[in-house]
Amino acid sequence: MTVPDSNPAGSRRPARTASPVPRRVFLGALGVAAALSVVPSPAAAAASAAYTLRSRAAWGADESLRYAADGTEIWPPEYYPVQTLTVHHTADGSTDPDPAAVVRAIYRNDTVGKGYGDIGYNFLIDRNGLVYEGRWSGTDGTPAHDASGRLVTGAHVQGYNSGNLGIALLGTLTTTPATTAARTALIQLLAELAERHAIDPLGKVSYVNPVSGAARVAPAIGGHRHWAATDCPGTVFADMPAIRTEVAALIQG
């Protein structure tokens, strides 16, 4: 976790009130509107896999934390096209058995403790395979994106946040592997996002930060360790080649 690429002066914005939404990995030609459907067509369902998304409202985000005393938004959203997808583990040290409580604690620490103004990850995944909406992205009902499909900038890879979508597995995975449920949800989420943004799961990208101009070549789907000297995402890093292959296979149906 690290500071945003930029954090301009705040502006007023209403709180989001979205409810939990079951998601399907069949974006491609069907588009974002179809992705919000609970039940896909039989043809699409054959090549899709479901995961359950918990909205910010569902996991109990206190939206008032995102605002200063004068009512201005501390970290107004900025949106850019997705270039790459990055996997993390939270390594938060929590022993709370309630994953939603852990997400709330990470949110408060990022928002207030670190002064970001919001949680830095775009999505989080718990050990049971539930996916949590992260950084607030607007009222259009599409988590992590604006209505035109651009990514809201998070704070998860220092200097390389804009256009870089961050997904964090809850827990410390330095020596412990991700659970089967968490790994499955990660693959499903990555497949949905890669298909939506025409990203080759097995390819590399020449990433250019649209804010700072910082550039580097990185995997289209990678781990935090591809961007910085860190142990993150723990044991998941060694599993990334297999994860990419499974993401590609899921997209191909």
Tab-separated table of N, CA and C in Angstrom, residues 4-6 32 48 52-53 56 72 76 88 97 125 129 138 144 146 173 197 203 208 219 246:
chain	number	residue	atom	x	y	z
A	4	PRO	N	-1.359	7.803	-3.123
A	4	PRO	CA	-1.913	7.979	-4.468
A	4	PRO	C	-0.933	8.725	-5.365
A	5	ASP	N	-1.137	8.634	-6.704
A	5	ASP	CA	-0.318	9.379	-7.644
A	5	ASP	C	-0.544	10.871	-7.493
A	6	SER	N	-1.783	11.248	-7.128
A	6	SER	CA	-2.100	12.654	-6.878
A	6	SER	C	-3.278	12.707	-5.941
A	32	VAL	N	-20.624	-3.940	-20.218
A	32	VAL	CA	-20.789	-3.688	-18.802
A	32	VAL	C	-22.221	-3.868	-18.346
A	48	SER	N	-18.716	-18.926	-18.219
A	48	SER	CA	-18.540	-17.963	-17.150
A	48	SER	C	-18.440	-18.648	-15.798
A	52	THR	N	-19.190	-13.607	-5.759
A	52	THR	CA	-20.114	-12.715	-5.061
A	52	THR	C	-19.381	-11.446	-4.647
A	53	LEU	N	-19.970	-10.317	-5.004
A	53	LEU	CA	-19.393	-9.015	-4.694
A	53	LEU	C	-20.150	-8.371	-3.544
A	56	ARG	N	-19.611	-1.490	-0.983
A	56	ARG	CA	-19.157	-0.721	0.173
A	56	ARG	C	-20.251	-0.640	1.240
A	72	THR	N	-15.924	18.845	2.105
A	72	THR	CA	-15.257	18.546	0.835
A	72	THR	C	-14.683	17.135	0.856
A	76	PRO	N	-10.857	13.259	-4.184
A	76	PRO	CA	-11.795	13.138	-5.299
A	76	PRO	C	-11.289	12.113	-6.308
A	88	HIS	N	-2.132	-8.207	-4.608
A	88	HIS	CA	-1.479	-7.956	-3.325
A	88	HIS	C	-1.999	-8.939	-2.272
A	97	PRO	N	-12.088	-12.656	13.124
A	97	PRO	CA	-12.687	-13.700	12.293
A	97	PRO	C	-13.699	-13.171	11.281
A	125	ILE	N	-10.385	-9.527	-1.472
A	125	ILE	CA	-10.969	-10.872	-1.492
A	125	ILE	C	-10.671	-11.544	-0.155
A	129	GLY	N	-13.645	-16.419	-0.385
A	129	GLY	CA	-13.873	-16.138	-1.790
A	129	GLY	C	-14.845	-15.009	-2.062
A	138	GLY	N	-17.903	6.181	-7.686
A	138	GLY	CA	-19.018	6.928	-8.262
A	138	GLY	C	-20.349	6.260	-8.003
A	144	ALA	N	-15.234	0.203	-9.071
A	144	ALA	CA	-13.875	0.515	-9.511
A	144	ALA	C	-13.810	1.316	-10.808
A	146	ASP	N	-15.764	4.278	-13.743
A	146	ASP	CA	-16.798	5.258	-14.010
A	146	ASP	C	-17.717	4.716	-15.098
A	173	LEU	N	0.175	-13.695	3.616
A	173	LEU	CA	0.409	-14.913	2.846
A	173	LEU	C	1.898	-15.127	2.581
A	197	HIS	N	-11.289	-5.205	-20.309
A	197	HIS	CA	-10.335	-4.190	-20.747
A	197	HIS	C	-9.395	-4.685	-21.851
A	203	GLY	N	0.308	-11.787	-21.393
A	203	GLY	CA	1.194	-10.816	-22.022
A	203	GLY	C	1.854	-9.862	-21.040
A	208	VAL	N	2.550	3.254	-18.767
A	208	VAL	CA	2.927	4.666	-18.644
A	208	VAL	C	1.929	5.336	-17.717
A	219	PRO	N	4.219	-7.371	-16.279
A	219	PRO	CA	3.192	-8.325	-16.702
A	219	PRO	C	1.818	-7.660	-16.735
A	246	GLU	N	-4.750	-19.909	-15.983
A	246	GLU	CA	-6.139	-20.237	-15.669
A	246	GLU	C	-7.073	-19.092	-16.020
